[in-house]
């Protein structure tokens, strides 16, 4: 049998990150390539207590079919949390829980985009979203990043020159992969441009709670008086990615379409996982847990940042993130980035992710690679950075 | 803001079943409209013991990111189970775990189908799959059902007259909504026709384990020497639908594409849910549990079937399922089916699902409606059938 797949399957490849992760699981390799929460970041006892409680007090609720919109108590908890802690949510907004923020991105893409449409995004950006965009057969256009976020000049030019732009995808806080945070001024400019050109903004904020330096900056969604912003959040970095629970706050007509499409996608998100998230927010000290995560990642980020000066060739530059999980390193122009990454894993046994994985086209030029400080142990960070530094000097 | 959605969103509506379910949750209404497992069918103690164990012995595994293909131990367990119990799986096959069988259907549809393609299915068929097919913008063609399954004559005619047919979707065992089981002769004919016309078969078997009468009939997948059959299974009816775990056994190139698309859809299926399924199959008496479910549904089905003779007008016919959750009732031609269903819920306070919900187009003619015996209590079955019977005589 010769299998003839739909055209969209020709647009999307297996995530380069996941392919590298497979390779880097070989013994002896120190991986700075992942993006997993630190093992010590999981509130294991709380999850154990909650599952014990819900399977004792309300087992049928946690095992039976549930509704597509999401577990009602979790939806209410999240609406209140986003409103009181971040100033998000207008009367016209509604909220759906999703199977991770990845499903939120996928649903948003599929309800709005088809062949012939355009999606704008930061370049570089999160590879999982990029592949979802490509699967929609939309034209994906990358807008260069600057130190304080997306280039506003390039964004306006892209809005002027591209047809059928449906939305702009941004990760304003501690972006994956760059670690860059968008300034408040740029957030306002982005919102005004979206309004001017009549497009939506898909604001992805998986790392927002993980700020370990500086002051919180208002989300773009907090400016949304016109119903332009689809805000995606996640429990993956603040509780557990294995549970696969994310959420979307967006104008009710958008959420309504997401519900319809989610019915055909997975009916609803795992209900026990949703109850765990709700109970953890309401019955435990969620704020204290977030504070403990910030402490963990502040320490690990600093440990990694402190390795550049003693170990790295000074010609290699890097971002200094205020939160999140990633640092973005840039090689001088005379070094071949892909060869560097290959030598790193093959000769020096340290895995990093080549920046091309995060570009709209893998052939787009970049001298950068991504390293992560949340997954490796402190010892692995020190040893990995020492080895990587040697390669920069080799 | 005026929201302009993708064309596909105009093809798919909110599931009629879910709309009816919302309505029927009103107090005083007896619902025969659902399709949920019986509350007494959940192995609550086992799930509680397993979660306690995994969160004690291996908490990080159950909370951390996992791989898209699925939890390796569950995949191996399922491959062995399908091979030894059902004779399914060739050397060229592989298996992926999915977020319920709904995601399996959705992924299969999206990797193969686009605008201009054709999907064939039984008419009536499961509304969740129908909506997924419509969202792909494929042309969906319904093939009439007969007492022993799909009409082979109509199927061959459809294969001759429709272009770009990608697959035939069938639920051979205790079909939703009709309760009909496809005969072995027809399964062989379906396979031969698929081979002759070079199309795939999407075999959905969520109820296969729930046979309470007669002998098991081999799955179409058991005939698959040519790599034509995509087989979907689920834990929703044998363990818990709230966990959202399903799986697909299909030729490796098909599974490979599903993995790529699932990465963009939800990264992976909830890992704690997958471990629960694996542990339940390996550490508990899965066969004895299935036997207990068959006993529960045999009793409830018989209770409902025994109500027709005393309560119903003899002009109303019905199927006699050998398993599953549903009975399909057909009204005589002079009765307006939609009015009957409306009067049932509004005047008699008994909810059923109008057959039109399961037709390719809701306007396609049908005199049937679906009733369910798994969700209501025994008392609700007796009272609901008595009330419904009164309406058939009114």
mmCIF file of N, CA and C in Angstrom, chain B residues 204-275:
data_model
loop_
_atom_site.group_PDB
_atom_site.id
_atom_site.type_symbol
_atom_site.label_atom_id
_atom_site.label_comp_id
_atom_site.label_asym_id
_atom_site.label_seq_id
_atom_site.Cartn_x
_atom_site.Cartn_y
_atom_site.Cartn_z
ATOM 1 N N UNK B 204 -12.958 1.568 14.131
ATOM 2 C CA UNK B 204 -13.131 2.136 15.472
ATOM 3 C C UNK B 204 -13.799 1.079 16.338
ATOM 4 N N UNK B 205 -13.132 0.704 17.422
ATOM 5 C CA UNK B 205 -13.651 -0.422 18.215
ATOM 6 C C UNK B 205 -13.714 -0.093 19.709
ATOM 7 N N UNK B 206 -14.410 0.967 20.070
ATOM 8 C CA UNK B 206 -14.441 1.361 21.488
ATOM 9 C C UNK B 206 -15.240 0.407 22.372
ATOM 10 N N UNK B 207 -16.166 -0.345 21.741
ATOM 11 C CA UNK B 207 -17.067 -1.193 22.542
ATOM 12 C C UNK B 207 -16.725 -2.671 22.445
ATOM 13 N N UNK B 208 -15.662 -3.007 21.690
ATOM 14 C CA UNK B 208 -15.351 -4.407 21.383
ATOM 15 C C UNK B 208 -15.309 -5.336 22.590
ATOM 16 N N UNK B 209 -14.808 -4.820 23.726
ATOM 17 C CA UNK B 209 -14.697 -5.662 24.921
ATOM 18 C C UNK B 209 -16.055 -5.888 25.588
ATOM 19 N N UNK B 210 -17.053 -5.083 25.202
ATOM 20 C CA UNK B 210 -18.333 -5.110 25.922
ATOM 21 C C UNK B 210 -19.363 -6.030 25.276
ATOM 22 N N UNK B 211 -18.939 -7.169 24.772
ATOM 23 C CA UNK B 211 -19.893 -8.136 24.227
ATOM 24 C C UNK B 211 -20.541 -8.904 25.375
ATOM 25 N N UNK B 212 -21.884 -8.891 25.416
ATOM 26 C CA UNK B 212 -22.571 -9.634 26.483
ATOM 27 C C UNK B 212 -23.452 -10.749 25.926
ATOM 28 N N UNK B 213 -23.359 -10.974 24.624
ATOM 29 C CA UNK B 213 -24.166 -12.030 24.010
ATOM 30 C C UNK B 213 -23.459 -12.493 22.737
ATOM 31 N N UNK B 214 -23.507 -13.800 22.464
ATOM 32 C CA UNK B 214 -22.904 -14.328 21.238
ATOM 33 C C UNK B 214 -21.389 -14.419 21.320
ATOM 34 N N UNK B 215 -20.785 -14.747 20.173
ATOM 35 C CA UNK B 215 -19.340 -14.992 20.108
ATOM 36 C C UNK B 215 -18.623 -13.810 19.462
ATOM 37 N N UNK B 216 -17.392 -13.535 19.921
ATOM 38 C CA UNK B 216 -16.580 -12.486 19.298
ATOM 39 C C UNK B 216 -16.368 -12.771 17.813
ATOM 40 N N UNK B 217 -16.415 -11.721 17.023
ATOM 41 C CA UNK B 217 -16.139 -11.821 15.584
ATOM 42 C C UNK B 217 -14.790 -11.160 15.329
ATOM 43 N N UNK B 218 -13.922 -11.774 14.524
ATOM 44 C CA UNK B 218 -12.599 -11.167 14.290
ATOM 45 C C UNK B 218 -12.704 -9.720 13.785
ATOM 46 N N UNK B 219 -11.799 -8.891 14.265
ATOM 47 C CA UNK B 219 -11.730 -7.507 13.787
ATOM 48 C C UNK B 219 -11.279 -7.491 12.328
ATOM 49 N N UNK B 220 -11.650 -6.434 11.614
ATOM 50 C CA UNK B 220 -11.173 -6.278 10.230
ATOM 51 C C UNK B 220 -9.636 -6.215 10.237
ATOM 52 N N UNK B 221 -9.088 -5.584 11.266
ATOM 53 C CA UNK B 221 -7.627 -5.471 11.373
ATOM 54 C C UNK B 221 -6.951 -6.836 11.375
ATOM 55 N N UNK B 222 -7.650 -7.868 11.857
ATOM 56 C CA UNK B 222 -7.042 -9.209 11.898
ATOM 57 C C UNK B 222 -6.839 -9.772 10.491
ATOM 58 N N UNK B 223 -7.526 -9.197 9.505
ATOM 59 C CA UNK B 223 -7.394 -9.639 8.109
ATOM 60 C C UNK B 223 -6.314 -8.861 7.364
ATOM 61 N N UNK B 224 -5.685 -7.888 8.064
ATOM 62 C CA UNK B 224 -4.903 -6.858 7.377
ATOM 63 C C UNK B 224 -3.487 -7.300 7.020
ATOM 64 N N UNK B 225 -3.357 -8.055 5.956
ATOM 65 C CA UNK B 225 -2.030 -8.463 5.490
ATOM 66 C C UNK B 225 -1.397 -7.420 4.572
ATOM 67 N N UNK B 226 -2.206 -6.403 4.173
ATOM 68 C CA UNK B 226 -1.731 -5.431 3.177
ATOM 69 C C UNK B 226 -1.453 -4.042 3.749
ATOM 70 N N UNK B 227 -1.671 -3.873 5.063
ATOM 71 C CA UNK B 227 -1.418 -2.557 5.656
ATOM 72 C C UNK B 227 -2.448 -1.517 5.283
ATOM 73 N N UNK B 228 -3.728 -1.916 5.299
ATOM 74 C CA UNK B 228 -4.808 -0.997 4.917
ATOM 75 C C UNK B 228 -5.587 -0.476 6.108
ATOM 76 N N UNK B 229 -5.416 -1.135 7.271
ATOM 77 C CA UNK B 229 -6.353 -0.880 8.366
ATOM 78 C C UNK B 229 -5.706 -0.095 9.503
ATOM 79 N N UNK B 230 -6.382 1.002 9.883
ATOM 80 C CA UNK B 230 -6.016 1.821 11.041
ATOM 81 C C UNK B 230 -7.007 1.447 12.144
ATOM 82 N N UNK B 231 -6.503 0.780 13.182
ATOM 83 C CA UNK B 231 -7.378 0.268 14.237
ATOM 84 C C UNK B 231 -7.314 1.178 15.462
ATOM 85 N N UNK B 232 -8.483 1.639 15.935
ATOM 86 C CA UNK B 232 -8.543 2.528 17.103
ATOM 87 C C UNK B 232 -9.219 1.834 18.275
ATOM 88 N N UNK B 233 -8.566 1.874 19.420
ATOM 89 C CA UNK B 233 -9.148 1.346 20.647
ATOM 90 C C UNK B 233 -9.148 2.411 21.732
ATOM 91 N N UNK B 234 -9.746 2.104 22.872
ATOM 92 C CA UNK B 234 -9.950 3.116 23.903
ATOM 93 C C UNK B 234 -10.075 2.491 25.281
ATOM 94 N N UNK B 235 -9.634 3.226 26.297
ATOM 95 C CA UNK B 235 -9.872 2.816 27.678
ATOM 96 C C UNK B 235 -11.152 3.434 28.236
ATOM 97 N N UNK B 236 -11.843 4.225 27.415
ATOM 98 C CA UNK B 236 -12.986 4.980 27.939
ATOM 99 C C UNK B 236 -14.112 4.078 28.424
ATOM 100 N N UNK B 237 -14.345 2.958 27.735
ATOM 101 C CA UNK B 237 -15.469 2.105 28.114
ATOM 102 C C UNK B 237 -15.041 0.936 28.997
ATOM 103 N N UNK B 238 -13.729 0.675 29.091
ATOM 104 C CA UNK B 238 -13.283 -0.470 29.895
ATOM 105 C C UNK B 238 -12.572 -0.060 31.184
ATOM 106 N N UNK B 239 -12.258 1.238 31.329
ATOM 107 C CA UNK B 239 -11.602 1.686 32.559
ATOM 108 C C UNK B 239 -12.175 3.034 32.994
ATOM 109 N N UNK B 240 -11.935 4.081 32.205
ATOM 110 C CA UNK B 240 -12.435 5.416 32.564
ATOM 111 C C UNK B 240 -12.314 6.358 31.383
ATOM 112 N N UNK B 241 -13.421 7.012 30.992
ATOM 113 C CA UNK B 241 -13.326 8.007 29.914
ATOM 114 C C UNK B 241 -12.672 9.304 30.371
ATOM 115 N N UNK B 242 -12.758 9.593 31.685
ATOM 116 C CA UNK B 242 -12.188 10.831 32.200
ATOM 117 C C UNK B 242 -10.685 10.889 32.067
ATOM 118 N N UNK B 243 -10.030 9.709 31.964
ATOM 119 C CA UNK B 243 -8.570 9.668 31.822
ATOM 120 C C UNK B 243 -8.121 10.083 30.425
ATOM 121 N N UNK B 244 -9.004 9.916 29.420
ATOM 122 C CA UNK B 244 -8.702 10.270 28.027
ATOM 123 C C UNK B 244 -7.473 9.519 27.497
ATOM 124 N N UNK B 245 -7.598 8.199 27.456
ATOM 125 C CA UNK B 245 -6.526 7.400 26.855
ATOM 126 C C UNK B 245 -7.123 6.466 25.797
ATOM 127 N N UNK B 246 -6.638 6.585 24.589
ATOM 128 C CA UNK B 246 -6.980 5.690 23.502
ATOM 129 C C UNK B 246 -5.695 5.252 22.817
ATOM 130 N N UNK B 247 -5.820 4.534 21.713
ATOM 131 C CA UNK B 247 -4.624 4.090 21.007
ATOM 132 C C UNK B 247 -4.958 3.721 19.575
ATOM 133 N N UNK B 248 -3.904 3.684 18.754
ATOM 134 C CA UNK B 248 -4.040 3.320 17.348
ATOM 135 C C UNK B 248 -2.988 2.280 17.007
ATOM 136 N N UNK B 249 -3.434 1.198 16.380
ATOM 137 C CA UNK B 249 -2.528 0.206 15.799
ATOM 138 C C UNK B 249 -2.670 0.345 14.288
ATOM 139 N N UNK B 250 -1.567 0.658 13.618
ATOM 140 C CA UNK B 250 -1.626 0.921 12.173
ATOM 141 C C UNK B 250 -0.235 0.752 11.586
ATOM 142 N N UNK B 251 -0.143 0.687 10.265
ATOM 143 C CA UNK B 251 1.185 0.586 9.647
ATOM 144 C C UNK B 251 2.107 1.706 10.120
ATOM 145 N N UNK B 252 3.387 1.364 10.317
ATOM 146 C CA UNK B 252 4.344 2.312 10.902
ATOM 147 C C UNK B 252 4.396 3.669 10.188
ATOM 148 N N UNK B 253 4.312 3.725 8.840
ATOM 149 C CA UNK B 253 4.356 5.058 8.208
ATOM 150 C C UNK B 253 3.168 5.937 8.617
ATOM 151 N N UNK B 254 2.028 5.302 8.856
ATOM 152 C CA UNK B 254 0.837 6.043 9.298
ATOM 153 C C UNK B 254 1.029 6.529 10.733
ATOM 154 N N UNK B 255 1.518 5.633 11.597
ATOM 155 C CA UNK B 255 1.783 6.026 12.988
ATOM 156 C C UNK B 255 2.818 7.156 13.021
ATOM 157 N N UNK B 256 3.836 7.067 12.160
ATOM 158 C CA UNK B 256 4.868 8.111 12.112
ATOM 159 C C UNK B 256 4.276 9.483 11.843
ATOM 160 N N UNK B 257 3.355 9.552 10.898
ATOM 161 C CA UNK B 257 2.710 10.848 10.595
ATOM 162 C C UNK B 257 1.825 11.289 11.759
ATOM 163 N N UNK B 258 1.181 10.332 12.398
ATOM 164 C CA UNK B 258 0.348 10.691 13.558
ATOM 165 C C UNK B 258 1.194 11.293 14.674
ATOM 166 N N UNK B 259 2.390 10.743 14.877
ATOM 167 C CA UNK B 259 3.287 11.258 15.922
ATOM 168 C C UNK B 259 3.649 12.718 15.625
ATOM 169 N N UNK B 260 3.987 12.978 14.357
ATOM 170 C CA UNK B 260 4.362 14.342 13.967
ATOM 171 C C UNK B 260 3.204 15.312 14.221
ATOM 172 N N UNK B 261 1.987 14.908 13.852
ATOM 173 C CA UNK B 261 0.845 15.813 14.020
ATOM 174 C C UNK B 261 0.445 15.942 15.491
ATOM 175 N N UNK B 262 0.568 14.840 16.239
ATOM 176 C CA UNK B 262 0.229 14.884 17.673
ATOM 177 C C UNK B 262 1.171 15.826 18.434
ATOM 178 N N UNK B 263 2.443 15.898 17.997
ATOM 179 C CA UNK B 263 3.384 16.856 18.612
ATOM 180 C C UNK B 263 2.824 18.277 18.560
ATOM 181 N N UNK B 264 2.196 18.615 17.432
ATOM 182 C CA UNK B 264 1.657 19.971 17.287
ATOM 183 C C UNK B 264 0.286 20.098 17.947
ATOM 184 N N UNK B 265 -0.314 18.967 18.317
ATOM 185 C CA UNK B 265 -1.679 18.988 18.846
ATOM 186 C C UNK B 265 -1.703 19.051 20.371
ATOM 187 N N UNK B 266 -1.031 18.105 21.047
ATOM 188 C CA UNK B 266 -1.006 18.153 22.518
ATOM 189 C C UNK B 266 0.281 17.569 23.117
ATOM 190 N N UNK B 267 1.338 17.461 22.303
ATOM 191 C CA UNK B 267 2.667 16.987 22.707
ATOM 192 C C UNK B 267 2.638 15.503 23.104
ATOM 193 N N UNK B 268 1.857 15.185 24.128
ATOM 194 C CA UNK B 268 1.671 13.771 24.490
ATOM 195 C C UNK B 268 0.403 13.658 25.326
ATOM 196 N N UNK B 269 -0.058 12.427 25.491
ATOM 197 C CA UNK B 269 -1.240 12.163 26.319
ATOM 198 C C UNK B 269 -0.819 12.126 27.785
ATOM 199 N N UNK B 270 -1.682 12.608 28.669
ATOM 200 C CA UNK B 270 -1.387 12.665 30.094
ATOM 201 C C UNK B 270 -0.675 11.398 30.560
ATOM 202 N N UNK B 271 0.493 11.583 31.181
ATOM 203 C CA UNK B 271 1.332 10.410 31.468
ATOM 204 C C UNK B 271 0.826 9.638 32.682
ATOM 205 N N UNK B 272 0.301 10.336 33.684
ATOM 206 C CA UNK B 272 -0.236 9.614 34.846
ATOM 207 C C UNK B 272 -1.406 8.748 34.393
ATOM 208 N N UNK B 273 -2.243 9.293 33.521
ATOM 209 C CA UNK B 273 -3.378 8.525 32.994
ATOM 210 C C UNK B 273 -2.891 7.276 32.253
ATOM 211 N N UNK B 274 -1.807 7.421 31.488
ATOM 212 C CA UNK B 274 -1.275 6.269 30.747
ATOM 213 C C UNK B 274 -0.706 5.204 31.690
ATOM 214 N N UNK B 275 -0.036 5.665 32.754
ATOM 215 C CA UNK B 275 0.524 4.690 33.707
ATOM 216 C C UNK B 275 -0.608 3.950 34.418
#
